[in-house]
Amino acid sequence: MKEITISQNDASQRLDRFLAKAVPLLPASLAQKYIRLKRIKLNGARAKRDTRLAAGDVLQLYINDEFFERPSQDNAYLTVSAPKISIVYEDENILLADKKPGQAVHPHDGAEYGKTLIDHIQAYLYAKGEWKPRMENAFAPALCNRIDRNTGGIVIAAKNAEALRILNQKIKDRELDKRYLAIVRGTPKPKEGTLSGYLFKDAVKNRVYVTDKPQPGAKTAATRYRTLQSKNGLSLVECELITGRTHQIRAQFAHAGHPLLGDGKYGKLEQSDGRKYQALYSYKLTFRFTTDAGILSDLDGKTFQVEDVDFVREYFG
């Protein structure tokens, strides 16, 4: 329990508005709940959220110590009062989340604290009592892979340090098979094949460029694809990343003359698209372990899939 004595400068404020400034990590909805449950008292008695504070009043706050920390990237999960996650799979070690297009996975992608995928996953595990930050020296649930803000699909989160260590190594050793669905303009020829080339990144413009011949600073890139359906000048393709470069699928298909539907960065964003985001989704994940996976061994050979991808339904039924 913490006590706060109201100073003259804080007098005349409503209780709920004072709490929003004094304890910024405490979500407004949770503050109201705590006031109702008498976990926030004024001078030892029940108070209402619109009660006006007076100099000398004493607030008693029966809330977790975490909420009194200075707001930062590490505690942004506390600002999430109602975590929103579409869970594809979960066990005691990992969680697979279906990230929707438009949501950033980390704050460094330009999102506000409390609105990223990792914030919501941490808030979810904190609310369940599976993650207790005060009992950890350094570990926090973390993402093992990332997806661009405007791309949707399966993102892997590790619930403990051992799972994080194993998955990071498995991803490095390419023991996870990830498949993407994309809608491209035209019909790729051949309908099944591999796009190969070289990618170099312009960090200032946050985009990559594709060339057919090696250039200084360029890295090899290869995407295996197969066309599933074609109609109305569009094709639905399944893609497998042989290499994992930034914006690889988008840039390589655009270079091949088949830009992704709705992709304004690498293709021509036509008004008729009517899409905010490019039609690209990491829809399927298969664990194919070729070496020992320790606590994750039971996942070997298992496939997890997002069954309903909105742009597939919209354009191909």
PDB file of C-alpha atoms in Angstrom:
ATOM      1  CA  MET A   1       0.000   0.000   0.000  1.00  0.00           C
ATOM      2  CA  LYS A   2       1.186   3.500  -0.825  1.00  0.00           C
ATOM      3  CA  GLU A   3      -0.067   6.789   0.512  1.00  0.00           C
ATOM      4  CA  ILE A   4      -0.121  10.105  -1.301  1.00  0.00           C
ATOM      5  CA  THR A   5      -0.797  13.351   0.545  1.00  0.00           C
ATOM      6  CA  ILE A   6      -2.495  15.951  -1.616  1.00  0.00           C
ATOM      7  CA  SER A   7      -0.594  19.240  -1.841  1.00  0.00           C
ATOM      8  CA  GLN A   8      -2.061  22.669  -2.457  1.00  0.00           C
ATOM      9  CA  ASN A   9      -1.028  22.459  -6.121  1.00  0.00           C
ATOM     10  CA  ASP A  10      -3.000  19.222  -6.543  1.00  0.00           C
ATOM     11  CA  ALA A  11      -6.116  20.422  -4.711  1.00  0.00           C
ATOM     12  CA  SER A  12      -9.494  20.818  -6.452  1.00  0.00           C
ATOM     13  CA  GLN A  13      -8.773  18.077  -8.989  1.00  0.00           C
ATOM     14  CA  ARG A  14     -11.123  15.154  -9.510  1.00  0.00           C
ATOM     15  CA  LEU A  15      -9.804  11.915  -8.038  1.00  0.00           C
ATOM     16  CA  ASP A  16      -9.750  10.037 -11.364  1.00  0.00           C
ATOM     17  CA  ARG A  17      -7.933  12.849 -13.174  1.00  0.00           C
ATOM     18  CA  PHE A  18      -5.350  13.137 -10.407  1.00  0.00           C
ATOM     19  CA  LEU A  19      -4.697   9.390 -10.583  1.00  0.00           C
ATOM     20  CA  ALA A  20      -4.175   9.571 -14.368  1.00  0.00           C
ATOM     21  CA  LYS A  21      -1.289  11.999 -13.775  1.00  0.00           C
ATOM     22  CA  ALA A  22       0.082  10.608 -10.518  1.00  0.00           C
ATOM     23  CA  VAL A  23      -0.022   6.941 -11.578  1.00  0.00           C
ATOM     24  CA  PRO A  24       0.169   7.075 -15.412  1.00  0.00           C
ATOM     25  CA  LEU A  25       0.693   3.337 -15.815  1.00  0.00           C
ATOM     26  CA  LEU A  26      -2.675   2.600 -14.197  1.00  0.00           C
ATOM     27  CA  PRO A  27      -5.325   2.312 -16.966  1.00  0.00           C
ATOM     28  CA  ALA A  28      -8.391   4.492 -16.411  1.00  0.00           C
ATOM     29  CA  SER A  29     -10.719   1.490 -16.483  1.00  0.00           C
ATOM     30  CA  LEU A  30      -8.655  -0.276 -13.824  1.00  0.00           C
ATOM     31  CA  ALA A  31      -8.498   2.864 -11.676  1.00  0.00           C
ATOM     32  CA  GLN A  32     -12.286   3.077 -11.731  1.00  0.00           C
ATOM     33  CA  LYS A  33     -12.517  -0.598 -10.797  1.00  0.00           C
ATOM     34  CA  TYR A  34     -10.112  -0.113  -7.879  1.00  0.00           C
ATOM     35  CA  ILE A  35     -12.073   2.906  -6.641  1.00  0.00           C
ATOM     36  CA  ARG A  36     -15.257   0.830  -6.741  1.00  0.00           C
ATOM     37  CA  LEU A  37     -13.590  -2.068  -4.879  1.00  0.00           C
ATOM     38  CA  LYS A  38     -12.146   0.313  -2.241  1.00  0.00           C
ATOM     39  CA  ARG A  39      -8.581  -0.515  -3.238  1.00  0.00           C
ATOM     40  CA  ILE A  40      -8.217   3.240  -3.651  1.00  0.00           C
ATOM     41  CA  LYS A  41      -9.447   5.124  -0.585  1.00  0.00           C
ATOM     42  CA  LEU A  42      -9.583   8.787   0.373  1.00  0.00           C
ATOM     43  CA  ASN A  43      -8.796   9.490   4.025  1.00  0.00           C
ATOM     44  CA  GLY A  44      -9.438   5.833   4.826  1.00  0.00           C
ATOM     45  CA  ALA A  45     -12.933   5.788   3.340  1.00  0.00           C
ATOM     46  CA  ARG A  46     -14.637   4.986   0.059  1.00  0.00           C
ATOM     47  CA  ALA A  47     -14.418   7.712  -2.583  1.00  0.00           C
ATOM     48  CA  LYS A  48     -15.990   8.382  -5.942  1.00  0.00           C
ATOM     49  CA  ARG A  49     -14.045   9.004  -9.117  1.00  0.00           C
ATOM     50  CA  ASP A  50     -15.436  12.551  -9.398  1.00  0.00           C
ATOM     51  CA  THR A  51     -14.633  13.463  -5.779  1.00  0.00           C
ATOM     52  CA  ARG A  52     -12.734  16.765  -5.589  1.00  0.00           C
ATOM     53  CA  LEU A  53      -9.472  16.527  -3.680  1.00  0.00           C
ATOM     54  CA  ALA A  54      -8.471  19.021  -0.973  1.00  0.00           C
ATOM     55  CA  ALA A  55      -5.041  19.970   0.328  1.00  0.00           C
ATOM     56  CA  GLY A  56      -4.066  17.595   3.137  1.00  0.00           C
ATOM     57  CA  ASP A  57      -6.240  14.723   1.896  1.00  0.00           C
ATOM     58  CA  VAL A  58      -4.518  11.338   2.025  1.00  0.00           C
ATOM     59  CA  LEU A  59      -4.995   8.731  -0.670  1.00  0.00           C
ATOM     60  CA  GLN A  60      -4.423   5.078   0.197  1.00  0.00           C
ATOM     61  CA  LEU A  61      -3.561   3.036  -2.904  1.00  0.00           C
ATOM     62  CA  TYR A  62      -3.796  -0.733  -2.522  1.00  0.00           C
ATOM     63  CA  ILE A  63      -2.367  -1.561  -5.952  1.00  0.00           C
ATOM     64  CA  ASN A  64       0.653  -3.472  -7.234  1.00  0.00           C
ATOM     65  CA  ASP A  65       4.037  -1.766  -6.972  1.00  0.00           C
ATOM     66  CA  GLU A  66       4.601  -2.068 -10.741  1.00  0.00           C
ATOM     67  CA  PHE A  67       2.067   0.693 -11.397  1.00  0.00           C
ATOM     68  CA  PHE A  68       4.215   3.237  -9.562  1.00  0.00           C
ATOM     69  CA  GLU A  69       7.202   2.788 -11.876  1.00  0.00           C
ATOM     70  CA  ARG A  70       8.277   5.412 -14.374  1.00  0.00           C
ATOM     71  CA  PRO A  71       6.598   4.711 -17.751  1.00  0.00           C
ATOM     72  CA  SER A  72       8.955   3.039 -20.214  1.00  0.00           C
ATOM     73  CA  GLN A  73       9.023   0.484 -22.989  1.00  0.00           C
ATOM     74  CA  ASP A  74       9.616  -2.267 -20.429  1.00  0.00           C
ATOM     75  CA  ASN A  75       6.415  -1.646 -18.477  1.00  0.00           C
ATOM     76  CA  ALA A  76       4.092  -0.522 -21.278  1.00  0.00           C
ATOM     77  CA  TYR A  77       2.070  -3.729 -20.788  1.00  0.00           C
ATOM     78  CA  LEU A  78       0.661  -2.220 -17.588  1.00  0.00           C
ATOM     79  CA  THR A  79      -1.256   0.379 -19.605  1.00  0.00           C
ATOM     80  CA  VAL A  80      -3.210  -2.384 -21.382  1.00  0.00           C
ATOM     81  CA  SER A  81      -6.412  -2.867 -19.421  1.00  0.00           C
ATOM     82  CA  ALA A  82      -8.022  -5.385 -21.801  1.00  0.00           C
ATOM     83  CA  PRO A  83      -5.448  -7.366 -23.841  1.00  0.00           C
ATOM     84  CA  LYS A  84      -6.572  -8.153 -27.374  1.00  0.00           C
ATOM     85  CA  ILE A  85      -4.830 -11.153 -28.903  1.00  0.00           C
ATOM     86  CA  SER A  86      -6.008 -13.665 -31.464  1.00  0.00           C
ATOM     87  CA  ILE A  87      -4.384 -16.844 -30.166  1.00  0.00           C
ATOM     88  CA  VAL A  88      -3.604 -19.599 -32.673  1.00  0.00           C
ATOM     89  CA  TYR A  89      -1.916 -21.885 -30.129  1.00  0.00           C
ATOM     90  CA  GLU A  90      -0.721 -21.706 -26.534  1.00  0.00           C
ATOM     91  CA  ASP A  91       1.009 -23.988 -24.058  1.00  0.00           C
ATOM     92  CA  GLU A  92       3.179 -23.483 -20.976  1.00  0.00           C
ATOM     93  CA  ASN A  93       6.192 -22.452 -23.081  1.00  0.00           C
ATOM     94  CA  ILE A  94       5.017 -20.550 -26.138  1.00  0.00           C
ATOM     95  CA  LEU A  95       2.139 -18.574 -27.587  1.00  0.00           C
ATOM     96  CA  LEU A  96       1.332 -18.175 -31.276  1.00  0.00           C
ATOM     97  CA  ALA A  97      -0.560 -14.968 -32.013  1.00  0.00           C
ATOM     98  CA  ASP A  98      -2.341 -13.997 -35.215  1.00  0.00           C
ATOM     99  CA  LYS A  99      -1.187 -10.399 -35.666  1.00  0.00           C
ATOM    100  CA  LYS A 100      -3.560  -8.261 -37.678  1.00  0.00           C
ATOM    101  CA  PRO A 101      -2.261  -5.834 -40.336  1.00  0.00           C
ATOM    102  CA  GLY A 102      -1.729  -2.348 -38.947  1.00  0.00           C
ATOM    103  CA  GLN A 103      -0.437  -3.411 -35.538  1.00  0.00           C
ATOM    104  CA  ALA A 104       3.260  -3.001 -34.765  1.00  0.00           C
ATOM    105  CA  VAL A 105       5.008  -5.879 -33.024  1.00  0.00           C
ATOM    106  CA  HIS A 106       7.422  -3.619 -31.079  1.00  0.00           C
ATOM    107  CA  PRO A 107       7.431   0.062 -30.027  1.00  0.00           C
ATOM    108  CA  HIS A 108      10.414   0.819 -32.265  1.00  0.00           C
ATOM    109  CA  ASP A 109       8.102   0.302 -35.252  1.00  0.00           C
ATOM    110  CA  GLY A 110       6.586   3.700 -34.494  1.00  0.00           C
ATOM    111  CA  ALA A 111       3.711   2.576 -32.298  1.00  0.00           C
ATOM    112  CA  GLU A 112       2.736   4.133 -28.999  1.00  0.00           C
ATOM    113  CA  TYR A 113       3.570   2.263 -25.826  1.00  0.00           C
ATOM    114  CA  GLY A 114       0.749  -0.045 -24.799  1.00  0.00           C
ATOM    115  CA  LYS A 115      -0.484  -0.650 -28.353  1.00  0.00           C
ATOM    116  CA  THR A 116       2.021  -3.133 -29.753  1.00  0.00           C
ATOM    117  CA  LEU A 117       1.608  -6.881 -30.012  1.00  0.00           C
ATOM    118  CA  ILE A 118       4.249  -7.590 -27.355  1.00  0.00           C
ATOM    119  CA  ASP A 119       2.532  -5.140 -24.966  1.00  0.00           C
ATOM    120  CA  HIS A 120      -0.737  -7.051 -25.319  1.00  0.00           C
ATOM    121  CA  ILE A 121       0.922 -10.455 -24.973  1.00  0.00           C
ATOM    122  CA  GLN A 122       2.773  -9.377 -21.821  1.00  0.00           C
ATOM    123  CA  ALA A 123      -0.417  -7.832 -20.405  1.00  0.00           C
ATOM    124  CA  TYR A 124      -2.288 -11.066 -21.135  1.00  0.00           C
ATOM    125  CA  LEU A 125       0.295 -13.247 -19.368  1.00  0.00           C
ATOM    126  CA  TYR A 126       0.543 -10.776 -16.475  1.00  0.00           C
ATOM    127  CA  ALA A 127      -3.240 -10.827 -15.997  1.00  0.00           C
ATOM    128  CA  LYS A 128      -3.224 -14.665 -16.045  1.00  0.00           C
ATOM    129  CA  GLY A 129      -0.520 -14.722 -13.399  1.00  0.00           C
ATOM    130  CA  GLU A 130       1.835 -16.682 -15.662  1.00  0.00           C
ATOM    131  CA  TRP A 131       4.339 -13.845 -15.716  1.00  0.00           C
ATOM    132  CA  LYS A 132       5.242 -12.113 -12.461  1.00  0.00           C
ATOM    133  CA  PRO A 133       7.694  -9.299 -13.250  1.00  0.00           C
ATOM    134  CA  ARG A 134       8.561  -8.650  -9.616  1.00  0.00           C
ATOM    135  CA  MET A 135       9.830 -12.218  -9.292  1.00  0.00           C
ATOM    136  CA  GLU A 136      12.029 -12.012 -12.404  1.00  0.00           C
ATOM    137  CA  ASN A 137      15.523 -10.556 -12.479  1.00  0.00           C
ATOM    138  CA  ALA A 138      15.641  -9.860 -16.191  1.00  0.00           C
ATOM    139  CA  PHE A 139      13.323 -12.055 -18.266  1.00  0.00           C
ATOM    140  CA  ALA A 140      10.139 -10.805 -19.901  1.00  0.00           C
ATOM    141  CA  PRO A 141       8.007 -12.684 -22.440  1.00  0.00           C
ATOM    142  CA  ALA A 142       9.483 -11.911 -25.852  1.00  0.00           C
ATOM    143  CA  LEU A 143       8.786 -12.330 -29.546  1.00  0.00           C
ATOM    144  CA  CYS A 144      10.936 -14.778 -31.501  1.00  0.00           C
ATOM    145  CA  ASN A 145      10.072 -13.425 -34.937  1.00  0.00           C
ATOM    146  CA  ARG A 146       8.628 -10.214 -36.283  1.00  0.00           C
ATOM    147  CA  ILE A 147       6.283  -9.246 -39.087  1.00  0.00           C
ATOM    148  CA  ASP A 148       6.049  -5.844 -40.749  1.00  0.00           C
ATOM    149  CA  ARG A 149       3.430  -3.539 -39.313  1.00  0.00           C
ATOM    150  CA  ASN A 150       1.258  -3.703 -42.456  1.00  0.00           C
ATOM    151  CA  THR A 151       1.582  -7.471 -42.887  1.00  0.00           C
ATOM    152  CA  GLY A 152      -0.503  -9.943 -40.908  1.00  0.00           C
ATOM    153  CA  GLY A 153       0.158 -13.423 -39.654  1.00  0.00           C
ATOM    154  CA  ILE A 154       1.558 -15.758 -37.037  1.00  0.00           C
ATOM    155  CA  VAL A 155       4.055 -14.365 -34.539  1.00  0.00           C
ATOM    156  CA  ILE A 156       5.793 -16.582 -31.967  1.00  0.00           C
ATOM    157  CA  ALA A 157       6.159 -15.467 -28.344  1.00  0.00           C
ATOM    158  CA  ALA A 158       8.295 -17.302 -25.769  1.00  0.00           C
ATOM    159  CA  LYS A 159       6.942 -17.457 -22.223  1.00  0.00           C
ATOM    160  CA  ASN A 160      10.232 -18.397 -20.586  1.00  0.00           C
ATOM    161  CA  ALA A 161      13.947 -17.957 -21.193  1.00  0.00           C
ATOM    162  CA  GLU A 162      14.567 -21.581 -22.194  1.00  0.00           C
ATOM    163  CA  ALA A 163      11.852 -21.500 -24.864  1.00  0.00           C
ATOM    164  CA  LEU A 164      13.256 -18.207 -26.160  1.00  0.00           C
ATOM    165  CA  ARG A 165      16.770 -19.638 -26.388  1.00  0.00           C
ATOM    166  CA  ILE A 166      15.621 -22.773 -28.210  1.00  0.00           C
ATOM    167  CA  LEU A 167      13.370 -20.952 -30.681  1.00  0.00           C
ATOM    168  CA  ASN A 168      15.985 -18.343 -31.530  1.00  0.00           C
ATOM    169  CA  GLN A 169      18.389 -21.159 -32.406  1.00  0.00           C
ATOM    170  CA  LYS A 170      15.775 -23.107 -34.356  1.00  0.00           C
ATOM    171  CA  ILE A 171      14.915 -20.026 -36.411  1.00  0.00           C
ATOM    172  CA  LYS A 172      18.599 -19.423 -37.067  1.00  0.00           C
ATOM    173  CA  ASP A 173      19.016 -23.048 -38.157  1.00  0.00           C
ATOM    174  CA  ARG A 174      15.897 -22.810 -40.358  1.00  0.00           C
ATOM    175  CA  GLU A 175      14.015 -25.570 -38.552  1.00  0.00           C
ATOM    176  CA  LEU A 176      10.719 -23.674 -38.814  1.00  0.00           C
ATOM    177  CA  ASP A 177       8.750 -23.688 -42.058  1.00  0.00           C
ATOM    178  CA  LYS A 178       6.770 -20.456 -42.564  1.00  0.00           C
ATOM    179  CA  ARG A 179       4.390 -20.002 -45.489  1.00  0.00           C
ATOM    180  CA  TYR A 180       2.812 -16.779 -46.726  1.00  0.00           C
ATOM    181  CA  LEU A 181      -0.263 -16.048 -48.796  1.00  0.00           C
ATOM    182  CA  ALA A 182      -0.172 -13.073 -51.158  1.00  0.00           C
ATOM    183  CA  ILE A 183      -2.325 -11.628 -53.897  1.00  0.00           C
ATOM    184  CA  VAL A 184      -0.286 -10.350 -56.835  1.00  0.00           C
ATOM    185  CA  ARG A 185      -1.233  -8.582 -60.042  1.00  0.00           C
ATOM    186  CA  GLY A 186      -1.297 -10.731 -63.168  1.00  0.00           C
ATOM    187  CA  THR A 187      -0.393 -14.416 -63.411  1.00  0.00           C
ATOM    188  CA  PRO A 188       3.191 -15.426 -62.607  1.00  0.00           C
ATOM    189  CA  LYS A 189       4.909 -17.480 -65.292  1.00  0.00           C
ATOM    190  CA  PRO A 190       5.742 -20.167 -64.627  1.00  0.00           C
ATOM    191  CA  LYS A 191       2.899 -20.709 -62.159  1.00  0.00           C
ATOM    192  CA  GLU A 192       5.342 -22.346 -59.778  1.00  0.00           C
ATOM    193  CA  GLY A 193       8.997 -21.525 -59.312  1.00  0.00           C
ATOM    194  CA  THR A 194      11.637 -19.525 -57.465  1.00  0.00           C
ATOM    195  CA  LEU A 195      12.323 -15.793 -57.585  1.00  0.00           C
ATOM    196  CA  SER A 196      16.062 -15.216 -57.180  1.00  0.00           C
ATOM    197  CA  GLY A 197      18.089 -12.030 -57.081  1.00  0.00           C
ATOM    198  CA  TYR A 198      19.972  -9.604 -54.875  1.00  0.00           C
ATOM    199  CA  LEU A 199      18.509  -7.159 -52.356  1.00  0.00           C
ATOM    200  CA  PHE A 200      20.129  -4.077 -50.952  1.00  0.00           C
ATOM    201  CA  LYS A 201      18.489  -1.872 -48.339  1.00  0.00           C
ATOM    202  CA  ASP A 202      18.108   1.878 -48.219  1.00  0.00           C
ATOM    203  CA  ALA A 203      17.722   2.453 -44.480  1.00  0.00           C
ATOM    204  CA  VAL A 204      16.798   6.125 -44.934  1.00  0.00           C
ATOM    205  CA  LYS A 205      13.856   5.315 -47.214  1.00  0.00           C
ATOM    206  CA  ASN A 206      13.068   2.062 -45.360  1.00  0.00           C
ATOM    207  CA  ARG A 207      12.846   0.089 -48.570  1.00  0.00           C
ATOM    208  CA  VAL A 208      14.876  -2.437 -50.492  1.00  0.00           C
ATOM    209  CA  TYR A 209      15.884  -2.673 -54.129  1.00  0.00           C
ATOM    210  CA  VAL A 210      16.226  -5.801 -56.238  1.00  0.00           C
ATOM    211  CA  THR A 211      18.867  -6.438 -58.868  1.00  0.00           C
ATOM    212  CA  ASP A 212      19.544  -9.467 -61.025  1.00  0.00           C
ATOM    213  CA  LYS A 213      23.308  -9.148 -60.654  1.00  0.00           C
ATOM    214  CA  PRO A 214      25.474  -8.888 -57.514  1.00  0.00           C
ATOM    215  CA  GLN A 215      26.231  -5.378 -56.285  1.00  0.00           C
ATOM    216  CA  PRO A 216      28.267  -4.062 -53.345  1.00  0.00           C
ATOM    217  CA  GLY A 217      26.233  -4.402 -50.166  1.00  0.00           C
ATOM    218  CA  ALA A 218      23.519  -6.521 -51.788  1.00  0.00           C
ATOM    219  CA  LYS A 219      22.478  -9.866 -50.299  1.00  0.00           C
ATOM    220  CA  THR A 220      21.112 -12.902 -52.092  1.00  0.00           C
ATOM    221  CA  ALA A 221      17.357 -13.375 -51.903  1.00  0.00           C
ATOM    222  CA  ALA A 222      15.212 -16.320 -52.943  1.00  0.00           C
ATOM    223  CA  THR A 223      11.474 -16.890 -52.658  1.00  0.00           C
ATOM    224  CA  ARG A 224       9.803 -20.140 -53.697  1.00  0.00           C
ATOM    225  CA  TYR A 225       6.185 -19.735 -54.816  1.00  0.00           C
ATOM    226  CA  ARG A 226       3.241 -21.570 -56.328  1.00  0.00           C
ATOM    227  CA  THR A 227       0.106 -20.056 -57.813  1.00  0.00           C
ATOM    228  CA  LEU A 228      -3.073 -21.331 -56.165  1.00  0.00           C
ATOM    229  CA  GLN A 229      -5.737 -19.412 -58.124  1.00  0.00           C
ATOM    230  CA  SER A 230      -5.989 -16.714 -60.772  1.00  0.00           C
ATOM    231  CA  LYS A 231      -8.951 -14.564 -61.767  1.00  0.00           C
ATOM    232  CA  ASN A 232      -9.872 -10.983 -62.633  1.00  0.00           C
ATOM    233  CA  GLY A 233      -6.261 -10.065 -63.289  1.00  0.00           C
ATOM    234  CA  LEU A 234      -5.096 -11.218 -59.845  1.00  0.00           C
ATOM    235  CA  SER A 235      -3.377 -14.339 -58.548  1.00  0.00           C
ATOM    236  CA  LEU A 236      -3.298 -15.926 -55.098  1.00  0.00           C
ATOM    237  CA  VAL A 237       0.165 -17.328 -54.435  1.00  0.00           C
ATOM    238  CA  GLU A 238       1.719 -19.255 -51.578  1.00  0.00           C
ATOM    239  CA  CYS A 239       5.285 -18.215 -50.783  1.00  0.00           C
ATOM    240  CA  GLU A 240       8.140 -19.851 -48.916  1.00  0.00           C
ATOM    241  CA  LEU A 241      11.115 -17.756 -47.890  1.00  0.00           C
ATOM    242  CA  ILE A 242      14.364 -19.515 -48.717  1.00  0.00           C
ATOM    243  CA  THR A 243      16.157 -16.437 -47.405  1.00  0.00           C
ATOM    244  CA  GLY A 244      14.625 -13.982 -44.966  1.00  0.00           C
ATOM    245  CA  ARG A 245      15.358 -10.458 -46.159  1.00  0.00           C
ATOM    246  CA  THR A 246      13.505  -7.240 -45.384  1.00  0.00           C
ATOM    247  CA  HIS A 247      10.396  -6.815 -47.584  1.00  0.00           C
ATOM    248  CA  GLN A 248      11.626  -9.740 -49.645  1.00  0.00           C
ATOM    249  CA  ILE A 249       8.315 -11.059 -51.006  1.00  0.00           C
ATOM    250  CA  ARG A 250       6.978  -7.598 -51.809  1.00  0.00           C
ATOM    251  CA  ALA A 251      10.137  -6.402 -53.545  1.00  0.00           C
ATOM    252  CA  GLN A 252      10.799  -9.568 -55.524  1.00  0.00           C
ATOM    253  CA  PHE A 253       7.287  -9.890 -56.919  1.00  0.00           C
ATOM    254  CA  ALA A 254       7.261  -6.208 -57.859  1.00  0.00           C
ATOM    255  CA  HIS A 255      10.616  -6.682 -59.613  1.00  0.00           C
ATOM    256  CA  ALA A 256       9.121  -9.653 -61.496  1.00  0.00           C
ATOM    257  CA  GLY A 257       6.249  -7.447 -62.723  1.00  0.00           C
ATOM    258  CA  HIS A 258       3.655  -8.773 -60.274  1.00  0.00           C
ATOM    259  CA  PRO A 259       3.397  -6.284 -57.378  1.00  0.00           C
ATOM    260  CA  LEU A 260       1.258  -7.209 -54.410  1.00  0.00           C
ATOM    261  CA  LEU A 261      -2.283  -5.907 -54.283  1.00  0.00           C
ATOM    262  CA  GLY A 262      -2.448  -2.784 -52.117  1.00  0.00           C
ATOM    263  CA  ASP A 263       1.319  -2.320 -51.913  1.00  0.00           C
ATOM    264  CA  GLY A 264       2.009   1.388 -52.321  1.00  0.00           C
ATOM    265  CA  LYS A 265       5.725   1.090 -51.575  1.00  0.00           C
ATOM    266  CA  TYR A 266       6.763  -1.462 -54.193  1.00  0.00           C
ATOM    267  CA  GLY A 267       3.803  -1.352 -56.549  1.00  0.00           C
ATOM    268  CA  LYS A 268       1.359   1.209 -57.820  1.00  0.00           C
ATOM    269  CA  LEU A 269      -1.350   1.823 -55.247  1.00  0.00           C
ATOM    270  CA  GLU A 270      -4.408   2.191 -57.390  1.00  0.00           C
ATOM    271  CA  GLN A 271      -7.537   3.737 -55.952  1.00  0.00           C
ATOM    272  CA  SER A 272      -9.554   0.712 -56.990  1.00  0.00           C
ATOM    273  CA  ASP A 273      -7.582  -1.432 -54.542  1.00  0.00           C
ATOM    274  CA  GLY A 274      -9.417   0.096 -51.619  1.00  0.00           C
ATOM    275  CA  ARG A 275      -6.907  -1.532 -49.271  1.00  0.00           C
ATOM    276  CA  LYS A 276      -4.964   0.034 -46.408  1.00  0.00           C
ATOM    277  CA  TYR A 277      -2.391  -2.758 -46.350  1.00  0.00           C
ATOM    278  CA  GLN A 278      -0.646  -5.031 -48.830  1.00  0.00           C
ATOM    279  CA  ALA A 279      -2.268  -8.421 -49.362  1.00  0.00           C
ATOM    280  CA  LEU A 280       0.369 -10.493 -47.560  1.00  0.00           C
ATOM    281  CA  TYR A 281      -0.150 -12.887 -44.660  1.00  0.00           C
ATOM    282  CA  SER A 282       2.110 -15.309 -42.806  1.00  0.00           C
ATOM    283  CA  TYR A 283      -0.634 -17.899 -42.512  1.00  0.00           C
ATOM    284  CA  LYS A 284       1.070 -21.237 -41.787  1.00  0.00           C
ATOM    285  CA  LEU A 285       3.845 -22.379 -39.442  1.00  0.00           C
ATOM    286  CA  THR A 286       5.325 -25.874 -39.183  1.00  0.00           C
ATOM    287  CA  PHE A 287       7.948 -26.967 -36.652  1.00  0.00           C
ATOM    288  CA  ARG A 288      10.471 -29.273 -38.330  1.00  0.00           C
ATOM    289  CA  PHE A 289      13.164 -29.961 -35.756  1.00  0.00           C
ATOM    290  CA  THR A 290      16.240 -31.789 -36.981  1.00  0.00           C
ATOM    291  CA  THR A 291      18.074 -31.485 -33.652  1.00  0.00           C
ATOM    292  CA  ASP A 292      17.056 -31.737 -30.011  1.00  0.00           C
ATOM    293  CA  ALA A 293      14.407 -29.185 -29.017  1.00  0.00           C
ATOM    294  CA  GLY A 294      14.348 -29.788 -25.274  1.00  0.00           C
ATOM    295  CA  ILE A 295      11.112 -28.549 -23.655  1.00  0.00           C
ATOM    296  CA  LEU A 296       9.668 -27.845 -27.123  1.00  0.00           C
ATOM    297  CA  SER A 297      10.147 -31.371 -28.494  1.00  0.00           C
ATOM    298  CA  ASP A 298       6.396 -32.071 -28.527  1.00  0.00           C
ATOM    299  CA  LEU A 299       5.956 -29.375 -31.192  1.00  0.00           C
ATOM    300  CA  ASP A 300       8.052 -31.246 -33.748  1.00  0.00           C
ATOM    301  CA  GLY A 301       6.050 -31.954 -36.898  1.00  0.00           C
ATOM    302  CA  LYS A 302       3.071 -29.856 -35.839  1.00  0.00           C
ATOM    303  CA  THR A 303       1.510 -27.299 -38.167  1.00  0.00           C
ATOM    304  CA  PHE A 304      -0.495 -24.266 -37.111  1.00  0.00           C
ATOM    305  CA  GLN A 305      -2.535 -22.239 -39.553  1.00  0.00           C
ATOM    306  CA  VAL A 306      -4.762 -19.163 -39.766  1.00  0.00           C
ATOM    307  CA  GLU A 307      -7.850 -20.523 -41.473  1.00  0.00           C
ATOM    308  CA  ASP A 308      -9.543 -17.257 -42.435  1.00  0.00           C
ATOM    309  CA  VAL A 309      -7.430 -14.620 -44.188  1.00  0.00           C
ATOM    310  CA  ASP A 310      -9.683 -11.693 -45.074  1.00  0.00           C
ATOM    311  CA  PHE A 311      -8.221 -10.786 -48.466  1.00  0.00           C
ATOM    312  CA  VAL A 312      -8.391 -14.422 -49.646  1.00  0.00           C
ATOM    313  CA  ARG A 313     -12.074 -14.565 -48.755  1.00  0.00           C
ATOM    314  CA  GLU A 314     -12.722 -11.154 -50.320  1.00  0.00           C
ATOM    315  CA  TYR A 315     -11.070 -11.797 -53.686  1.00  0.00           C
ATOM    316  CA  PHE A 316     -11.196 -15.569 -54.108  1.00  0.00           C
ATOM    317  CA  GLY A 317     -14.147 -16.667 -51.981  1.00  0.00           C
TER     318      GLY A 317
END
